[in-house]
mmCIF file of C-alpha atoms in Angstrom:
data_model
loop_
_atom_site.group_PDB
_atom_site.id
_atom_site.type_symbol
_atom_site.label_atom_id
_atom_site.label_comp_id
_atom_site.label_asym_id
_atom_site.label_seq_id
_atom_site.Cartn_x
_atom_site.Cartn_y
_atom_site.Cartn_z
ATOM 1 C CA UNK A 1 143.934 139.684 80.321
ATOM 2 C CA UNK A 2 140.337 139.271 79.196
ATOM 3 C CA UNK A 3 140.069 135.896 80.945
ATOM 4 C CA UNK A 4 141.415 137.420 84.162
ATOM 5 C CA UNK A 5 138.852 140.214 83.998
ATOM 6 C CA UNK A 6 136.084 137.721 83.253
ATOM 7 C CA UNK A 7 137.096 135.582 86.223
ATOM 8 C CA UNK A 8 137.281 138.605 88.513
ATOM 9 C CA UNK A 9 133.800 139.691 87.430
ATOM 10 C CA UNK A 10 132.524 136.139 87.846
ATOM 11 C CA UNK A 11 134.085 135.893 91.309
ATOM 12 C CA UNK A 12 132.517 139.176 92.452
ATOM 13 C CA UNK A 13 129.133 138.167 91.053
ATOM 14 C CA UNK A 14 129.207 134.929 93.066
ATOM 15 C CA UNK A 15 130.814 136.318 96.223
ATOM 16 C CA UNK A 16 127.774 135.623 98.435
ATOM 17 C CA UNK A 17 127.550 132.010 97.259
ATOM 18 C CA UNK A 18 131.309 131.568 97.701
ATOM 19 C CA UNK A 19 131.040 132.936 101.244
ATOM 20 C CA UNK A 20 128.290 130.423 102.052
ATOM 21 C CA UNK A 21 130.366 127.564 100.650
ATOM 22 C CA UNK A 22 133.434 128.683 102.641
ATOM 23 C CA UNK A 23 131.365 128.535 105.846
ATOM 24 C CA UNK A 24 130.067 125.056 104.926
ATOM 25 C CA UNK A 25 133.615 123.952 104.119
ATOM 26 C CA UNK A 26 134.932 125.135 107.476
ATOM 27 C CA UNK A 27 132.018 123.565 109.363
ATOM 28 C CA UNK A 28 132.707 120.143 107.817
ATOM 29 C CA UNK A 29 136.444 120.421 108.411
ATOM 30 C CA UNK A 30 136.072 121.860 111.913
ATOM 31 C CA UNK A 31 133.712 119.117 113.108
ATOM 32 C CA UNK A 32 135.990 116.397 111.725
ATOM 33 C CA UNK A 33 139.157 117.816 113.294
ATOM 34 C CA UNK A 34 137.401 118.426 116.619
ATOM 35 C CA UNK A 35 136.270 114.784 116.722
ATOM 36 C CA UNK A 36 139.797 113.677 115.799
ATOM 37 C CA UNK A 37 141.216 115.739 118.691
ATOM 38 C CA UNK A 38 138.665 114.286 121.145
ATOM 39 C CA UNK A 39 139.556 110.716 120.095
ATOM 40 C CA UNK A 40 143.145 111.107 118.908
ATOM 41 C CA UNK A 41 144.734 112.918 121.852
ATOM 42 C CA UNK A 42 143.552 110.363 124.485
ATOM 43 C CA UNK A 43 144.567 107.546 122.106
ATOM 44 C CA UNK A 44 148.015 109.092 121.720
ATOM 45 C CA UNK A 45 148.374 109.408 125.500
ATOM 46 C CA UNK A 46 147.172 105.819 125.986
ATOM 47 C CA UNK A 47 149.799 104.318 123.689
ATOM 48 C CA UNK A 48 152.587 106.118 125.562
ATOM 49 C CA UNK A 49 151.503 104.008 128.550
ATOM 50 C CA UNK A 50 150.869 100.836 126.560
ATOM 51 C CA UNK A 51 153.635 100.244 124.033
ATOM 52 C CA UNK A 52 152.077 96.965 122.861
ATOM 53 C CA UNK A 53 149.045 98.875 121.608
ATOM 54 C CA UNK A 54 151.130 101.589 119.911
ATOM 55 C CA UNK A 55 151.897 99.723 116.693
ATOM 56 C CA UNK A 56 148.326 98.448 116.378
ATOM 57 C CA UNK A 57 146.627 101.824 116.896
ATOM 58 C CA UNK A 58 149.108 103.730 114.735
ATOM 59 C CA UNK A 59 148.838 101.018 112.075
ATOM 60 C CA UNK A 60 145.033 101.278 111.941
ATOM 61 C CA UNK A 61 145.176 105.078 111.733
ATOM 62 C CA UNK A 62 147.803 104.785 108.999
ATOM 63 C CA UNK A 63 145.505 102.540 106.937
ATOM 64 C CA UNK A 64 142.805 105.222 106.940
ATOM 65 C CA UNK A 65 145.389 107.837 105.912
ATOM 66 C CA UNK A 66 146.657 105.778 102.958
ATOM 67 C CA UNK A 67 143.266 104.757 101.536
ATOM 68 C CA UNK A 68 142.244 106.893 98.536
ATOM 69 C CA UNK A 69 139.657 109.422 99.668
ATOM 70 C CA UNK A 70 137.169 108.506 96.952
ATOM 71 C CA UNK A 71 137.384 104.846 97.950
ATOM 72 C CA UNK A 72 136.820 105.706 101.605
ATOM 73 C CA UNK A 73 133.787 107.842 100.743
ATOM 74 C CA UNK A 74 132.488 104.938 98.647
ATOM 75 C CA UNK A 75 132.900 102.515 101.546
ATOM 76 C CA UNK A 76 130.932 104.594 104.047
ATOM 77 C CA UNK A 77 128.024 105.576 101.751
ATOM 78 C CA UNK A 78 126.218 102.176 102.075
ATOM 79 C CA UNK A 79 126.447 102.504 105.878
ATOM 80 C CA UNK A 80 125.961 106.224 106.564
ATOM 81 C CA UNK A 81 124.299 107.407 103.344
ATOM 82 C CA UNK A 82 125.160 110.771 101.822
ATOM 83 C CA UNK A 83 125.463 114.299 103.195
ATOM 84 C CA UNK A 84 127.362 115.853 106.075
ATOM 85 C CA UNK A 85 127.507 112.843 108.448
ATOM 86 C CA UNK A 86 129.525 110.483 106.193
ATOM 87 C CA UNK A 87 131.694 113.388 105.043
ATOM 88 C CA UNK A 88 132.609 114.367 108.598
ATOM 89 C CA UNK A 89 133.243 110.719 109.454
ATOM 90 C CA UNK A 90 135.649 110.224 106.530
ATOM 91 C CA UNK A 91 137.497 113.460 107.267
ATOM 92 C CA UNK A 92 137.685 112.442 110.932
ATOM 93 C CA UNK A 93 139.413 109.214 109.910
ATOM 94 C CA UNK A 94 141.881 111.175 107.769
ATOM 95 C CA UNK A 95 142.636 113.542 110.636
ATOM 96 C CA UNK A 96 143.391 110.838 113.202
ATOM 97 C CA UNK A 97 146.932 109.758 112.288
ATOM 98 C CA UNK A 98 148.782 113.092 112.621
ATOM 99 C CA UNK A 99 147.048 113.856 115.926
ATOM 100 C CA UNK A 100 147.610 110.414 117.483
ATOM 101 C CA UNK A 101 151.204 110.239 116.219
ATOM 102 C CA UNK A 102 152.161 113.746 117.342
ATOM 103 C CA UNK A 103 150.575 113.218 120.748
ATOM 104 C CA UNK A 104 152.517 109.987 121.127
ATOM 105 C CA UNK A 105 155.795 111.578 119.989
ATOM 106 C CA UNK A 106 155.290 114.741 122.032
ATOM 107 C CA UNK A 107 154.624 112.984 125.319
ATOM 108 C CA UNK A 108 157.239 110.269 124.730
ATOM 109 C CA UNK A 109 159.916 112.922 124.182
ATOM 110 C CA UNK A 110 159.234 114.929 127.341
ATOM 111 C CA UNK A 111 162.489 115.311 129.268
ATOM 112 C CA UNK A 112 162.598 112.566 131.947
ATOM 113 C CA UNK A 113 164.186 115.108 134.301
ATOM 114 C CA UNK A 114 160.966 117.158 134.204
ATOM 115 C CA UNK A 115 158.946 114.069 135.083
ATOM 116 C CA UNK A 116 161.313 113.182 137.927
ATOM 117 C CA UNK A 117 161.040 116.743 139.230
ATOM 118 C CA UNK A 118 157.257 116.360 139.293
ATOM 119 C CA UNK A 119 157.536 113.086 141.186
ATOM 120 C CA UNK A 120 159.940 114.751 143.598
ATOM 121 C CA UNK A 121 157.278 117.363 144.319
ATOM 122 C CA UNK A 122 154.837 114.607 145.262
ATOM 123 C CA UNK A 123 152.739 114.693 142.091
ATOM 124 C CA UNK A 124 150.586 111.687 141.211
ATOM 125 C CA UNK A 125 150.680 110.172 137.703
ATOM 126 C CA UNK A 126 147.609 112.101 136.546
ATOM 127 C CA UNK A 127 149.053 115.355 137.875
ATOM 128 C CA UNK A 128 152.360 114.711 136.095
ATOM 129 C CA UNK A 129 150.461 114.101 132.861
ATOM 130 C CA UNK A 130 148.273 117.201 133.148
ATOM 131 C CA UNK A 131 150.803 119.605 134.663
ATOM 132 C CA UNK A 132 154.130 118.446 133.184
ATOM 133 C CA UNK A 133 153.887 116.096 130.186
ATOM 134 C CA UNK A 134 150.861 117.534 128.403
ATOM 135 C CA UNK A 135 151.915 121.213 128.574
ATOM 136 C CA UNK A 136 155.425 120.355 127.322
ATOM 137 C CA UNK A 137 154.017 118.165 124.533
ATOM 138 C CA UNK A 138 151.285 120.635 123.527
ATOM 139 C CA UNK A 139 153.294 122.386 120.752
ATOM 140 C CA UNK A 140 153.981 119.008 119.109
ATOM 141 C CA UNK A 141 150.326 118.009 119.485
ATOM 142 C CA UNK A 142 149.311 121.319 117.907
ATOM 143 C CA UNK A 143 151.609 120.486 115.002
ATOM 144 C CA UNK A 144 149.531 117.349 114.411
ATOM 145 C CA UNK A 145 146.291 119.327 114.606
ATOM 146 C CA UNK A 146 147.740 121.787 112.095
ATOM 147 C CA UNK A 147 148.658 119.018 109.634
ATOM 148 C CA UNK A 148 145.253 117.344 110.003
ATOM 149 C CA UNK A 149 143.358 120.581 109.445
ATOM 150 C CA UNK A 150 145.249 121.523 106.288
ATOM 151 C CA UNK A 151 144.867 118.001 104.859
ATOM 152 C CA UNK A 152 141.152 118.042 105.632
ATOM 153 C CA UNK A 153 140.538 121.422 104.013
ATOM 154 C CA UNK A 154 141.804 119.982 100.746
ATOM 155 C CA UNK A 155 140.101 116.599 101.128
ATOM 156 C CA UNK A 156 136.774 118.222 102.086
ATOM 157 C CA UNK A 157 136.310 119.350 98.480
ATOM 158 C CA UNK A 158 135.489 115.723 97.619
ATOM 159 C CA UNK A 159 132.630 115.794 100.143
ATOM 160 C CA UNK A 160 130.637 117.820 97.619
ATOM 161 C CA UNK A 161 130.273 114.622 95.566
ATOM 162 C CA UNK A 162 128.032 113.154 98.263
ATOM 163 C CA UNK A 163 125.991 116.268 98.942
ATOM 164 C CA UNK A 164 127.873 117.751 101.898
ATOM 165 C CA UNK A 165 128.387 121.153 100.263
ATOM 166 C CA UNK A 166 131.532 123.222 100.601
ATOM 167 C CA UNK A 167 133.819 124.677 97.953
ATOM 168 C CA UNK A 168 133.957 121.353 96.146
ATOM 169 C CA UNK A 169 130.493 122.221 94.782
ATOM 170 C CA UNK A 170 132.017 124.824 92.490
ATOM 171 C CA UNK A 171 134.919 122.590 91.488
ATOM 172 C CA UNK A 172 132.775 119.622 90.446
ATOM 173 C CA UNK A 173 130.154 121.796 88.773
ATOM 174 C CA UNK A 174 132.966 123.445 86.846
ATOM 175 C CA UNK A 175 134.422 120.087 85.804
ATOM 176 C CA UNK A 176 131.043 118.751 84.667
ATOM 177 C CA UNK A 177 130.300 121.877 82.596
ATOM 178 C CA UNK A 178 133.910 122.574 81.482
ATOM 179 C CA UNK A 179 133.676 125.983 83.170
ATOM 180 C CA UNK A 180 137.111 127.148 84.303
ATOM 181 C CA UNK A 181 135.661 130.078 86.238
ATOM 182 C CA UNK A 182 133.652 127.727 88.441
ATOM 183 C CA UNK A 183 136.694 125.498 89.013
ATOM 184 C CA UNK A 184 138.869 128.469 89.976
ATOM 185 C CA UNK A 185 136.125 129.943 92.184
ATOM 186 C CA UNK A 186 136.253 126.732 94.216
ATOM 187 C CA UNK A 187 139.971 125.958 94.021
ATOM 188 C CA UNK A 188 141.416 129.397 94.829
ATOM 189 C CA UNK A 189 139.382 129.977 98.035
ATOM 190 C CA UNK A 190 140.212 126.400 99.128
ATOM 191 C CA UNK A 191 143.940 127.051 98.718
ATOM 192 C CA UNK A 192 143.713 130.434 100.453
ATOM 193 C CA UNK A 193 141.683 128.896 103.264
ATOM 194 C CA UNK A 194 144.309 126.172 103.797
ATOM 195 C CA UNK A 195 147.143 128.726 103.810
ATOM 196 C CA UNK A 196 145.270 131.084 106.141
ATOM 197 C CA UNK A 197 144.297 128.397 108.658
ATOM 198 C CA UNK A 198 147.810 126.943 108.564
ATOM 199 C CA UNK A 199 149.296 130.372 109.325
ATOM 200 C CA UNK A 200 146.785 130.973 112.143
ATOM 201 C CA UNK A 201 147.440 127.588 113.757
ATOM 202 C CA UNK A 202 151.186 128.108 113.296
ATOM 203 C CA UNK A 203 150.945 131.381 115.198
ATOM 204 C CA UNK A 204 148.977 129.669 117.959
ATOM 205 C CA UNK A 205 151.517 126.818 118.058
ATOM 206 C CA UNK A 206 154.342 129.307 118.630
ATOM 207 C CA UNK A 207 152.308 131.184 121.241
ATOM 208 C CA UNK A 208 151.807 128.067 123.394
ATOM 209 C CA UNK A 209 155.391 126.839 123.069
ATOM 210 C CA UNK A 210 157.222 127.300 126.404
ATOM 211 C CA UNK A 211 160.013 129.869 126.182
ATOM 212 C CA UNK A 212 162.663 127.288 126.954
ATOM 213 C CA UNK A 213 161.608 125.186 123.940
ATOM 214 C CA UNK A 214 161.476 128.005 121.408
ATOM 215 C CA UNK A 215 164.234 128.006 118.814
#
């Protein structure tokens, strides 16, 4: 009970610093996921039109996903240095696979009858993509964005090791000083942030799902 009270007091005493680190954490994650959407969604659309490239592009994205995060940070430091830029770049690489894969799956699984209906109405290929395929695939694409964001919120804690800030600051300071309060002050907000963002994106995913596709 005493430890719980001590942690609560510690948490309240550091609430301003925790708030600052939460903002930093979300900025790093948000920039990485945004970049992954900008690159990943067009890449996912491209490989639905070019099946030969599908295995190659998905394979490359899968390599980034499977590399240990510490190793990937270590690889980019000699090139990009330390701080926010290499951190965002690494998180961007981690976010790519779910977005590319879900875009590919979502568009590939659009009902051919819907596409034929669009053609029957005189739509060009670009119009079919923007007005038929993409809207129907959007919930699946959002599922990929949701996965990428949650993964990145957790992985972003490691960015503190190379001076990017975020909630990882508390975790690594706590580990180095054997201070459980510091570790918990970084870990608990990170977990709550991941759960909260996941719930918010899940709500948005349901909101954009066409009525006919809702279960």
